[in-house]
Short mmCIF file of C-alpha atoms and ligand atoms in Angstrom, two decimals:
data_model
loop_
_atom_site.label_atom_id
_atom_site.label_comp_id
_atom_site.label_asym_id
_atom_site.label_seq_id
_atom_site.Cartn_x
_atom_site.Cartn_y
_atom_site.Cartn_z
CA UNK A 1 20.58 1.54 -15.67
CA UNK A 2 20.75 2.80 -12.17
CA UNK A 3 23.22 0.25 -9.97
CA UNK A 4 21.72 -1.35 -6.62
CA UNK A 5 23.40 -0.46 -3.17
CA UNK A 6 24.02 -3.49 -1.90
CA UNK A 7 23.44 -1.96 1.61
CA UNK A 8 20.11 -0.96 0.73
CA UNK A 9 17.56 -2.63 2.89
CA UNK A 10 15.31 -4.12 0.27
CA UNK A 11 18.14 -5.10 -1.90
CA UNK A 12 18.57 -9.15 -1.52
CA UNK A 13 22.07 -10.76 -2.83
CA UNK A 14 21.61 -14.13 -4.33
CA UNK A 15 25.28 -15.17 -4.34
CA UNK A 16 24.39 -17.62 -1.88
CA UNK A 17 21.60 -18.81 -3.45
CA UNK A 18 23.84 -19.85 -6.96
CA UNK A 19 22.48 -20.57 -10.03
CA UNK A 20 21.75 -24.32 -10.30
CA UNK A 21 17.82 -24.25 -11.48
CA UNK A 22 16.43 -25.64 -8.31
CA UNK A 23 18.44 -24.18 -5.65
CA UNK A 24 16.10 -22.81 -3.17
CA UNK A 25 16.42 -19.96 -0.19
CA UNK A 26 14.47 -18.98 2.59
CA UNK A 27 14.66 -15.76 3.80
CA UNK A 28 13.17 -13.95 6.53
CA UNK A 29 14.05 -10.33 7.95
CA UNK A 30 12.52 -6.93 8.76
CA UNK A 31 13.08 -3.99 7.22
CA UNK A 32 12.28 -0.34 7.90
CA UNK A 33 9.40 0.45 5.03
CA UNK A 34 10.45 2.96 2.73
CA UNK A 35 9.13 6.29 2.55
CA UNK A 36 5.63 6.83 0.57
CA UNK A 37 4.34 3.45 0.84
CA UNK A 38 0.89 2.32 0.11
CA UNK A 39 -1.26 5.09 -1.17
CA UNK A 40 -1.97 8.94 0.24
CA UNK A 41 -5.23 7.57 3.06
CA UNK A 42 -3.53 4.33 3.46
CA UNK A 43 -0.11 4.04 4.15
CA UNK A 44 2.86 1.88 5.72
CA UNK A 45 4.44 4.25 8.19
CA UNK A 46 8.09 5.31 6.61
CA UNK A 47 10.91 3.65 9.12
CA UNK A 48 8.12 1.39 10.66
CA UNK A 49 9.21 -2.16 10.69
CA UNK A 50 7.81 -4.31 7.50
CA UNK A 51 8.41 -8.36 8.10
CA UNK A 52 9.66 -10.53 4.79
CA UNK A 53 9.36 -13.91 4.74
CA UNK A 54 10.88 -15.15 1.05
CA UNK A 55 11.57 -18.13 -0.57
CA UNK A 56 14.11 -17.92 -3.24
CA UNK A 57 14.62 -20.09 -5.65
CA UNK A 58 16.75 -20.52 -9.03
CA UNK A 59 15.49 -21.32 -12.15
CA UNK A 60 16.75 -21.40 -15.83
CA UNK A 61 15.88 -17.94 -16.64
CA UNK A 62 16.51 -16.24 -12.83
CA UNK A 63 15.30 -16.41 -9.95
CA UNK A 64 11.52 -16.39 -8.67
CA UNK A 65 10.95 -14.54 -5.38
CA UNK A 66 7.38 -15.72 -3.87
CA UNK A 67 6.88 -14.48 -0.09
CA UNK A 68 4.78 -12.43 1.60
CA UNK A 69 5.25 -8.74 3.90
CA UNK A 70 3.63 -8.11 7.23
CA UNK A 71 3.04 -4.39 7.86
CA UNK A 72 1.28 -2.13 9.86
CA UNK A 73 -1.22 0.46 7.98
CA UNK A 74 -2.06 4.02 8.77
CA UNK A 75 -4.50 6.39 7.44
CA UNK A 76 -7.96 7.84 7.41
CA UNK A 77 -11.69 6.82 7.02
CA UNK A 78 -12.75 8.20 3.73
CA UNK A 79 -15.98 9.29 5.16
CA UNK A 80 -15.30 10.57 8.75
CA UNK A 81 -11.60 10.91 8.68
CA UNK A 82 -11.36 8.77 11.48
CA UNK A 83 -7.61 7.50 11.65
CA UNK A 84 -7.38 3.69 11.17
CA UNK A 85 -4.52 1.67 12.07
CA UNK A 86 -4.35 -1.99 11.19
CA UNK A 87 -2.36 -4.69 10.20
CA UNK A 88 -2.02 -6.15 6.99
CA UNK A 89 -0.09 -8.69 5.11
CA UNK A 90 0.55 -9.29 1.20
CA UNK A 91 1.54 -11.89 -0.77
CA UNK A 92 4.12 -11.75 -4.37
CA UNK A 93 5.62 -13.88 -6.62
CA UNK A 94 8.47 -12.34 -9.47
CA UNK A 95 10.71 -13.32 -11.78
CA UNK A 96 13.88 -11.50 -11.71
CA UNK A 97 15.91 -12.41 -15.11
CA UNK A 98 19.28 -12.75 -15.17
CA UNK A 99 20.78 -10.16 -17.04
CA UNK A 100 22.34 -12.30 -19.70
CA UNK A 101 18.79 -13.92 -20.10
CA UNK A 102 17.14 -10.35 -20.95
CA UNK A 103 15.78 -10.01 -24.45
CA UNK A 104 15.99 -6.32 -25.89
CA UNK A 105 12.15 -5.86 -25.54
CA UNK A 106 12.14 -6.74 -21.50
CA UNK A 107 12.98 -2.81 -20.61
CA UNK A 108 9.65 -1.77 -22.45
CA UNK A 109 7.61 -5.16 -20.97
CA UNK A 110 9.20 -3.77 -17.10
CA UNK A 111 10.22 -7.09 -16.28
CA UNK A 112 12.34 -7.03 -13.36
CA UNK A 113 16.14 -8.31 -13.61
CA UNK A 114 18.54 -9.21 -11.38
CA UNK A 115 22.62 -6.74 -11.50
CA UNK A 116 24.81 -9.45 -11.25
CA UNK A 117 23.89 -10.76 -8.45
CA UNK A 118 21.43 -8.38 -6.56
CA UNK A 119 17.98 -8.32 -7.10
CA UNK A 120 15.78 -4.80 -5.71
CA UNK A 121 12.43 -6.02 -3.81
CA UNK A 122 11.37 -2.39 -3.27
CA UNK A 123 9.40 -2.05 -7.05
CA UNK A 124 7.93 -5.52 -6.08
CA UNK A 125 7.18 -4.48 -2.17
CA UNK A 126 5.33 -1.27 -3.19
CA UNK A 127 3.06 -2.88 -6.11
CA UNK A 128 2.04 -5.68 -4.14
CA UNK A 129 0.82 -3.35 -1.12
CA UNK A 130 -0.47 -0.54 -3.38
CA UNK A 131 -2.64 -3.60 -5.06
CA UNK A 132 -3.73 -4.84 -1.88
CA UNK A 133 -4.91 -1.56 0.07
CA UNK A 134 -8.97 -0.83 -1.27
CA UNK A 135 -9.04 3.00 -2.43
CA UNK A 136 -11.51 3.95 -0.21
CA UNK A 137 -10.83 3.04 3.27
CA UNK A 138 -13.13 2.50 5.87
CA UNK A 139 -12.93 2.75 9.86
CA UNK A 140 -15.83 0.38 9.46
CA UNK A 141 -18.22 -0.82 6.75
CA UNK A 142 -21.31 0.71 7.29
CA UNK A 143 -19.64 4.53 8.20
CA UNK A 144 -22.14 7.18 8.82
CA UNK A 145 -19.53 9.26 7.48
CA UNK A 146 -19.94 13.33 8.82
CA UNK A 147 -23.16 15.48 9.31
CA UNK A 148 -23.21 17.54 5.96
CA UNK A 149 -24.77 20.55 8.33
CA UNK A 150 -22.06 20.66 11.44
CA UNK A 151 -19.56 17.86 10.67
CA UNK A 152 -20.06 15.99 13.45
CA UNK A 153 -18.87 12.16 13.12
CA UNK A 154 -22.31 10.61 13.03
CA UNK A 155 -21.03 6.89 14.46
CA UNK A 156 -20.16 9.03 17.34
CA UNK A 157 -23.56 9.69 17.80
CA UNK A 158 -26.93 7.76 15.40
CA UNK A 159 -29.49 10.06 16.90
CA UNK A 160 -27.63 12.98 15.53
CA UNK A 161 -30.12 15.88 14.16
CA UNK A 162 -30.87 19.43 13.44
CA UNK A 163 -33.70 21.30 13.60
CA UNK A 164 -34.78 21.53 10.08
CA UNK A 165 -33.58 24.51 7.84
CA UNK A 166 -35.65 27.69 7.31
CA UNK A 167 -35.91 27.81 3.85
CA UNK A 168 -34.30 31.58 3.41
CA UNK A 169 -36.98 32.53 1.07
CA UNK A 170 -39.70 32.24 4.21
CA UNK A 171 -36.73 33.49 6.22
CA UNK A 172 -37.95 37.53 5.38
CA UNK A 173 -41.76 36.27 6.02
CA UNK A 174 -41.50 34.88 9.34
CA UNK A 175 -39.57 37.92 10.39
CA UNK A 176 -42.88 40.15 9.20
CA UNK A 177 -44.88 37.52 11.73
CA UNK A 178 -42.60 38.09 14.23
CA UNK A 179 -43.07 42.02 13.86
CA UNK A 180 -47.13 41.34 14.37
CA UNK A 181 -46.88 39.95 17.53
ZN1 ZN B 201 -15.52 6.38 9.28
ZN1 ZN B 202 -24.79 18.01 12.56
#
């Protein structure tokens, strides 16, 4: 088992908190997000600030983290690769077992455990935000998406259109008609 920095930004120490089942916490602070979070269109800007608001609270078997993260998003429309920026927020709730509470099968199961007394929100952070962000997003519902002839962004412009193909086995025949004239 990897240990936890205790300086590391997403790492929370719950010495404060104690262990009477009961004991409760709030916690609020920002943290820089951590690099590759959210999904390769949609993403949280590494270094950009990420707001927790946590409650904290002991019970028997750990302690149960339920908060929620305020971020801003970045990425691209998946039809006109538009970049979208917005704001999002997502919600979480976790047990993290004590470490004399773990049962042998809990590394298989991934259930999340506290070391001593430091629990690591990052694993939490990223699932809940990967979860939340829809695969393909959207710069708005109904995108036009691109002209499959020039590329053009059609939202940019509804009345978009080409004249329409020559079909390249008349191409050689209208040539011969041209010759005529
Ligand atoms: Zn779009
Ligand atoms: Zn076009």
């Amino acid at each position: 088992m990897s240990s936890l920095d205790p300086r590391a930004p997403l790492v929370l120490d719950t010495r404060e908190l104690g262990r009477r089942p009961g004991s409760q916490r709030e916690v609020t602070l920002t943290v820089p997000a951590p690099a590759d979070l959210g999904i390769e269109v949609l993403r949280v800007p590494e270094g950009s600030p990420v707001a927790l608001d946590l409650r904290l609270e002991a019970v028997m078997e750990g302690v149960l983290v339920t908060g929620s993260a305020q971020a801003v998003l970045q990425g691209e429309c998946a039809r006109c690769l538009e970049p979208i920026s917005d704001e999002f927020e997502v919600r979480f709730q976790e047990l993290f077992v004590y470490e004399e509470h773990q049962t042998p099968h809990d590394e298989d199961d991934e259930v999340s455990t506290l070391e001593k007394d430091l629990l690591d929100l990052e694993p939490l952070l990223r699932d809940a935000v990967v979860l939340a962000l829809p695969f393909q997003p959207l710069c708005m519902d109904d995108c036009p998406g691109l002209c499959p002839e020039c590329g053009a962004r059609l939202a940019d412009d509804p009345d978009h259109a080409h004249e329409a193909a020559i079909d390249p086995r008349w191409a050689g025949l209208a040539e011969l008609t041209n010759e005529d004239d």
